[in-house]
Structure formats: C-alpha cells, structure tokens
GROMACS .gro file of C-alpha atoms in nm:
model
  261
    1MET     CA    1   2.207  -4.258  -0.649
    2THR     CA    2   2.159  -3.955  -0.867
    3GLU     CA    3   1.862  -3.990  -1.005
    4ASN     CA    4   1.719  -3.962  -0.690
    5LEU     CA    5   1.883  -3.677  -0.556
    6ALA     CA    6   1.772  -3.551  -0.880
    7ALA     CA    7   1.420  -3.654  -0.826
    8ASN     CA    8   1.446  -3.482  -0.456
    9ARG     CA    9   1.521  -3.131  -0.607
   10LEU     CA   10   1.231  -3.120  -0.869
   11GLN     CA   11   1.028  -3.190  -0.553
   12SER     CA   12   1.202  -2.918  -0.357
   13THR     CA   13   1.022  -2.590  -0.370
   14SER     CA   14   1.359  -2.422  -0.336
   15ALA     CA   15   1.377  -2.559  -0.738
   16TYR     CA   16   1.112  -2.380  -0.900
   17ALA     CA   17   1.065  -1.979  -0.891
   18LEU     CA   18   0.662  -1.984  -0.980
   19GLU     CA   19   0.432  -2.273  -0.802
   20LEU     CA   20   0.084  -2.262  -0.886
   21ASP     CA   21  -0.156  -2.530  -0.708
   22GLY     CA   22  -0.531  -2.550  -0.775
   23VAL     CA   23  -0.545  -2.136  -0.869
   24ALA     CA   24  -0.851  -2.006  -0.960
   25ARG     CA   25  -1.082  -1.689  -1.035
   26HIS     CA   26  -1.402  -1.645  -1.101
   27PHE     CA   27  -1.585  -1.318  -1.192
   28GLY     CA   28  -1.926  -1.385  -1.061
   29ALA     CA   29  -2.060  -1.655  -1.285
   30LEU     CA   30  -1.772  -1.695  -1.518
   31VAL     CA   31  -1.479  -1.915  -1.462
   32ALA     CA   32  -1.174  -1.733  -1.601
   33LEU     CA   33  -1.001  -1.990  -1.436
   34SER     CA   34  -1.002  -2.289  -1.330
   35GLY     CA   35  -0.807  -2.550  -1.133
   36ILE     CA   36  -0.416  -2.419  -1.275
   37ASP     CA   37  -0.118  -2.616  -1.200
   38MET     CA   38   0.236  -2.492  -1.320
   39ARG     CA   39   0.587  -2.535  -1.185
   40ILE     CA   40   0.801  -2.289  -1.322
   41ALA     CA   41   1.174  -2.365  -1.260
   42ALA     CA   42   1.425  -2.016  -1.153
   43GLY     CA   43   1.563  -1.958  -1.495
   44GLU     CA   44   1.279  -2.089  -1.752
   45ARG     CA   45   1.159  -1.907  -2.014
   46ARG     CA   46   0.793  -2.078  -2.056
   47ALA     CA   47   0.524  -1.931  -2.350
   48VAL     CA   48   0.217  -1.924  -2.262
   49LEU     CA   49  -0.011  -1.953  -2.577
   50GLY     CA   50  -0.393  -1.951  -2.619
   51SER     CA   51  -0.659  -1.805  -2.804
   52ASN     CA   52  -0.844  -1.453  -2.647
   53GLY     CA   53  -1.044  -1.537  -2.342
   54ALA     CA   54  -0.834  -1.803  -2.290
   55GLY     CA   55  -0.717  -1.729  -1.913
   56LYS     CA   56  -0.410  -1.602  -2.050
   57THR     CA   57  -0.400  -1.210  -1.886
   58THR     CA   58  -0.627  -1.365  -1.548
   59LEU     CA   59  -0.360  -1.570  -1.494
   60PHE     CA   60  -0.091  -1.280  -1.469
   61ASN     CA   61  -0.311  -1.092  -1.317
   62ALA     CA   62  -0.330  -1.355  -1.006
   63VAL     CA   63   0.050  -1.410  -1.026
   64THR     CA   64   0.124  -1.020  -0.985
   65GLY     CA   65  -0.220  -0.976  -0.691
   66ASP     CA   66  -0.430  -0.720  -0.946
   67PHE     CA   67  -0.679  -1.001  -0.891
   68LEU     CA   68  -0.647  -1.236  -0.614
   69PRO     CA   69  -0.728  -1.576  -0.726
   70THR     CA   70  -1.039  -1.725  -0.592
   71ALA     CA   71  -0.920  -2.053  -0.477
   72GLY     CA   72  -0.565  -2.227  -0.481
   73ARG     CA   73  -0.228  -2.112  -0.353
   74ILE     CA   74   0.110  -1.927  -0.502
   75ARG     CA   75   0.474  -1.989  -0.447
   76PHE     CA   76   0.724  -1.729  -0.541
   77PHE     CA   77   1.065  -1.892  -0.474
   78GLY     CA   78   0.883  -2.080  -0.200
   79GLU     CA   79   0.720  -1.836  -0.055
   80ASP     CA   80   0.283  -1.784  -0.006
   81ILE     CA   81   0.314  -1.496  -0.243
   82THR     CA   82  -0.118  -1.574  -0.254
   83ASP     CA   83  -0.251  -1.296  -0.037
   84LEU     CA   84   0.050  -1.033  -0.109
   85PRO     CA   85  -0.031  -0.705  -0.283
   86PRO     CA   86   0.181  -0.612  -0.609
   87HIS     CA   87   0.420  -0.427  -0.440
   88GLU     CA   88   0.506  -0.649  -0.190
   89ARG     CA   89   0.568  -0.911  -0.509
   90ILE     CA   90   0.752  -0.694  -0.712
   91ARG     CA   91   0.987  -0.624  -0.403
   92ARG     CA   92   1.040  -0.974  -0.405
   93GLY     CA   93   1.146  -0.970  -0.806
   94LEU     CA   94   0.846  -0.993  -0.960
   95ARG     CA   95   0.810  -0.797  -1.254
   96ARG     CA   96   0.558  -0.715  -1.530
   97THR     CA   97   0.459  -0.545  -1.896
   98TYR     CA   98   0.106  -0.482  -2.021
   99GLN     CA   99  -0.060  -0.533  -2.344
  100ILE     CA  100  -0.146  -0.130  -2.315
  101SER     CA  101   0.180   0.063  -2.242
  102GLN     CA  102   0.196   0.262  -1.916
  103LEU     CA  103   0.502   0.492  -1.951
  104PHE     CA  104   0.524   0.872  -1.879
  105LYS     CA  105   0.525   1.012  -2.257
  106GLY     CA  106   0.714   1.343  -2.120
  107LEU     CA  107   1.052   1.195  -1.967
  108SER     CA  108   1.323   1.083  -2.175
  109VAL     CA  109   1.415   0.729  -2.230
  110LEU     CA  110   1.704   0.733  -1.955
  111ASP     CA  111   1.552   0.927  -1.699
  112SER     CA  112   1.254   0.670  -1.713
  113ILE     CA  113   1.445   0.363  -1.665
  114PHE     CA  114   1.701   0.579  -1.379
  115LEU     CA  115   1.320   0.634  -1.211
  116ALA     CA  116   1.224   0.278  -1.268
  117CYS     CA  117   1.556   0.197  -1.119
  118ARG     CA  118   1.541   0.430  -0.807
  119GLY     CA  119   1.162   0.352  -0.774
  120VAL     CA  120   1.296   0.017  -0.639
  121SER     CA  121   1.599   0.167  -0.456
  122ARG     CA  122   1.631   0.203  -0.100
  123ARG     CA  123   1.706   0.553  -0.163
  124ARG     CA  124   1.408   0.590  -0.387
  125PHE     CA  125   1.240   0.922  -0.126
  126SER     CA  126   1.530   1.095  -0.190
  127LEU     CA  127   1.551   1.411  -0.318
  128LEU     CA  128   1.876   1.492  -0.396
  129ARG     CA  129   1.971   1.543  -0.762
  130PRO     CA  130   2.232   1.166  -0.796
  131PRO     CA  131   2.617   1.202  -0.954
  132ALA     CA  132   2.697   1.023  -1.253
  133ALA     CA  133   2.855   0.753  -1.041
  134ASP     CA  134   2.490   0.671  -0.842
  135VAL     CA  135   2.399   0.284  -0.861
  136ASN     CA  136   2.029   0.324  -1.000
  137MET     CA  137   2.197   0.610  -1.269
  138VAL     CA  138   2.483   0.328  -1.396
  139GLN     CA  139   2.257   0.027  -1.371
  140ALA     CA  140   1.940   0.248  -1.632
  141ARG     CA  141   2.230   0.337  -1.847
  142SER     CA  142   2.335  -0.006  -1.875
  143ILE     CA  143   1.949  -0.087  -1.918
  144LEU     CA  144   1.941   0.123  -2.224
  145GLU     CA  145   2.200  -0.075  -2.400
  146ALA     CA  146   2.033  -0.424  -2.309
  147VAL     CA  147   1.714  -0.273  -2.480
  148HIS     CA  148   1.894  -0.116  -2.777
  149LEU     CA  149   1.799   0.253  -2.640
  150GLU     CA  150   2.169   0.386  -2.661
  151ALA     CA  151   2.060   0.638  -2.968
  152TYR     CA  152   1.729   0.738  -2.835
  153ARG     CA  153   1.909   0.791  -2.445
  154ASN     CA  154   1.762   1.178  -2.483
  155ALA     CA  155   1.478   1.142  -2.669
  156LEU     CA  156   1.097   1.174  -2.511
  157VAL     CA  157   0.948   0.840  -2.482
  158ALA     CA  158   0.595   1.046  -2.663
  159THR     CA  159   0.876   1.063  -2.976
  160LEU     CA  160   0.928   0.725  -2.970
  161SER     CA  161   0.774   0.426  -3.203
  162HIS     CA  162   0.576   0.179  -3.090
  163GLY     CA  163   0.793  -0.059  -3.137
  164GLN     CA  164   1.053   0.130  -2.917
  165GLN     CA  165   0.808   0.197  -2.621
  166ARG     CA  166   0.815  -0.186  -2.618
  167GLN     CA  167   1.113  -0.240  -2.581
  168LEU     CA  168   1.146   0.089  -2.316
  169GLU     CA  169   0.835  -0.136  -2.090
  170ILE     CA  170   1.124  -0.422  -2.110
  171ALA     CA  171   1.392  -0.173  -1.970
  172LEU     CA  172   1.133  -0.095  -1.702
  173ALA     CA  173   1.070  -0.415  -1.593
  174LEU     CA  174   1.474  -0.488  -1.593
  175ALA     CA  175   1.513  -0.209  -1.296
  176GLY     CA  176   1.595  -0.345  -0.957
  177ALA     CA  177   1.695  -0.710  -0.925
  178PRO     CA  178   1.444  -0.917  -1.102
  179ARG     CA  179   1.431  -1.241  -1.063
  180PHE     CA  180   1.172  -1.347  -1.268
  181ILE     CA  181   0.886  -1.115  -1.538
  182LEU     CA  182   0.566  -1.147  -1.693
  183PHE     CA  183   0.553  -0.990  -2.053
  184ASP     CA  184   0.238  -0.959  -2.164
  185GLU     CA  185   0.181  -0.951  -2.577
  186PRO     CA  186   0.556  -0.755  -2.610
  187ALA     CA  187   0.502  -0.863  -2.976
  188ALA     CA  188   0.193  -0.709  -3.028
  189GLY     CA  189   0.192  -0.425  -3.329
  190LEU     CA  190   0.546  -0.474  -3.412
  191SER     CA  191   0.656  -0.504  -3.729
  192PRO     CA  192   0.886  -0.785  -3.869
  193THR     CA  193   1.236  -0.602  -3.796
  194GLU     CA  194   1.133  -0.512  -3.456
  195ARG     CA  195   0.968  -0.830  -3.353
  196ARG     CA  196   1.347  -0.941  -3.426
  197ASP     CA  197   1.474  -0.708  -3.244
  198LEU     CA  198   1.263  -0.830  -2.936
  199VAL     CA  199   1.391  -1.165  -3.005
  200ALA     CA  200   1.728  -1.076  -2.992
  201ILE     CA  201   1.656  -0.899  -2.671
  202LEU     CA  202   1.498  -1.171  -2.481
  203ASN     CA  203   1.700  -1.401  -2.556
  204ALA     CA  204   1.995  -1.197  -2.450
  205LEU     CA  205   1.886  -1.093  -2.113
  206PRO     CA  206   2.083  -1.301  -1.800
  207LYS     CA  207   2.048  -1.663  -1.735
  208HIS     CA  208   1.911  -1.626  -1.440
  209ILE     CA  209   1.591  -1.426  -1.523
  210GLY     CA  210   1.342  -1.611  -1.591
  211PHE     CA  211   0.993  -1.562  -1.764
  212ILE     CA  212   0.672  -1.633  -1.879
  213ILE     CA  213   0.581  -1.472  -2.176
  214ILE     CA  214   0.210  -1.431  -2.330
  215GLU     CA  215   0.220  -1.399  -2.721
  216HIS     CA  216  -0.012  -1.435  -3.089
  217ASP     CA  217   0.266  -1.449  -3.269
  218LEU     CA  218   0.441  -1.825  -3.203
  219ASP     CA  219   0.724  -1.772  -3.413
  220VAL     CA  220   0.877  -1.509  -3.150
  221ALA     CA  221   0.710  -1.721  -2.870
  222LEU     CA  222   0.856  -2.055  -2.997
  223ARG     CA  223   1.186  -1.837  -3.020
  224VAL     CA  224   1.230  -1.766  -2.694
  225ALA     CA  225   1.094  -2.011  -2.497
  226ASP     CA  226   1.202  -2.310  -2.361
  227TYR     CA  227   0.874  -2.495  -2.244
  228VAL     CA  228   0.511  -2.362  -2.374
  229SER     CA  229   0.186  -2.421  -2.191
  230MET     CA  230  -0.153  -2.377  -2.387
  231MET     CA  231  -0.436  -2.259  -2.205
  232HIS     CA  232  -0.838  -2.325  -2.331
  233ASN     CA  233  -1.140  -2.161  -2.165
  234GLY     CA  234  -0.939  -2.118  -1.845
  235HIS     CA  235  -0.801  -2.495  -1.818
  236LEU     CA  236  -0.409  -2.607  -1.923
  237PHE     CA  237  -0.461  -2.730  -2.251
  238LYS     CA  238  -0.136  -2.865  -2.348
  239GLU     CA  239   0.200  -2.875  -2.240
  240GLY     CA  240   0.546  -2.917  -2.419
  241THR     CA  241   0.883  -2.827  -2.530
  242PRO     CA  242   0.838  -2.594  -2.843
  243GLN     CA  243   0.873  -2.824  -3.094
  244GLU     CA  244   0.623  -3.102  -2.998
  245ILE     CA  245   0.383  -2.787  -2.907
  246GLU     CA  246   0.437  -2.711  -3.319
  247ALA     CA  247   0.399  -3.015  -3.408
  248ASP     CA  248   0.060  -3.144  -3.225
  249PRO     CA  249  -0.198  -3.187  -3.471
  250GLU     CA  250  -0.459  -3.106  -3.252
  251VAL     CA  251  -0.294  -2.757  -3.139
  252GLN     CA  252  -0.246  -2.674  -3.539
  253GLN     CA  253  -0.609  -2.747  -3.557
  254ILE     CA  254  -0.732  -2.557  -3.305
  255TYR     CA  255  -0.441  -2.262  -3.284
  256LEU     CA  256  -0.250  -2.285  -3.570
  257GLY     CA  257  -0.510  -2.318  -3.865
  258GLY     CA  258  -0.370  -2.649  -3.983
  259LYS     CA  259   0.005  -2.677  -4.085
  260HIS     CA  260   0.243  -2.382  -3.932
  261GLY     CA  261   0.509  -2.341  -4.150
   0.00000   0.00000   0.00000
C-alpha cells in the first residue's frame, strides 16, 4: 500500500515543480533542442551540464519564455505555462539569472534589492517613499544578509567586484516569493574563494526553493545539485546523481577530459 501511494505521488503533476514533455526549439534548420523530457521535483536542486552548444541556455530560454518552444509542453507546478509570456511566469514564482550581468550600476546594493522586491509586489506602482518597516524593505535587508552583502548595502553596484555582482544577481532572483530559480553559470569568472562563497549561498537557500544550475565548473555544480542532467547536441545525454555522473567513464571522456580528480 505504501509503495502504491508513493508511485501515485510521483505520477501526479503536483509532485513536480517543472515538467518538460518533448520540448524542442528550432532556429530555421538548426535544431537547438530536440525532444527534451524532464521532471524536477518541488525543492529539488538540479544541475544541467554539457559543452558549449549543447542547448543548455536554449533550454532555460524555453522555460522562462524568452524563446517559445517549437514543440512540446512545459508545466510549472502542474500549470501549463508553454505559451505564457515571461512576466506571467515571474508572477507564478519562476526566477532566472543570466550569463551576462543585467544590473543598474548607479543604484546602491540595498536599493537594487528593494526595487526587485517592490517590482513583484502589489504596490509596485506606488510613488510613496517606503517606511523603514515596509515589507519590501524588510525582505530586501533579509536577502542582503542571505547573499553575504551586508557590508556593501550602501555601495554603488558599479563599485562591486565581479563576484559581488554575481551575488547581487542571486539576491535579485530571491525577490518576492520565488518557487523555482534558474541559475545560468553563476560561477563564471569567480575566484576560488568566491566560488566557495557561492556554494555556501546556494546550499543555504530555503529548502522549498528548487533550482536548476547551468555551470561549467563541475566542482561547483556537483556540490550543490541533488541530481544531474547531461546535455549533448540538444539532447539529454545522461542523468544520475552527482556521484554517478562523476564516475561515469563516458562522461569523463567527453566532458572531463579523462579522470576527474
């Protein structure tokens, strides 16, 4: 009986944060994604790995609505979002960071986070100056602490290091009430110390917030993921736990250049 209940739960769409069924994306004759089937449970942390051109960022663009899929369906917590515009997906709790920073360099760190929180709130069009106890300001200060930027709250974004700007991007993704986040190469260009800090930040996120991380740094990806999907030429190539992927001879040969120490 218990096994049957567990099986029924896995078959129910409510058990998944994200479901992709036969998702494809073509750019003319170029097939960037082909028949992607993926199930990611609520609260799961998934790494999507692969070489350049494997289709990872195109996959993100399909999920966020930046590029609508040519074929297939996408569900977010059971709701079909395949044809929804990006802002409607954001309202439902889907967030994303990008490979290239998209920040307002003239704002302070705290103001940047506050505006992100305000932007997804019901009072986002109010012109009144918020009081200190404003719910969005309270959340902004909490997020500031979560991404280890408390000491830079009043610093201009333009004065932050590359690694600190990456931390700020994570902060912006945490604004409002995110249910699931797509992280697009958050460790790119980071120093070893900054990468360790990134791993700590991602592992400390609330357990109810699931995410997918695209990352070339396997040491980062495998330390924050519960499960790994490998992509190759627009297809899913291999899937497994971080330990299974790291030990797989074919993965080592193609993606790791031999033994990964």
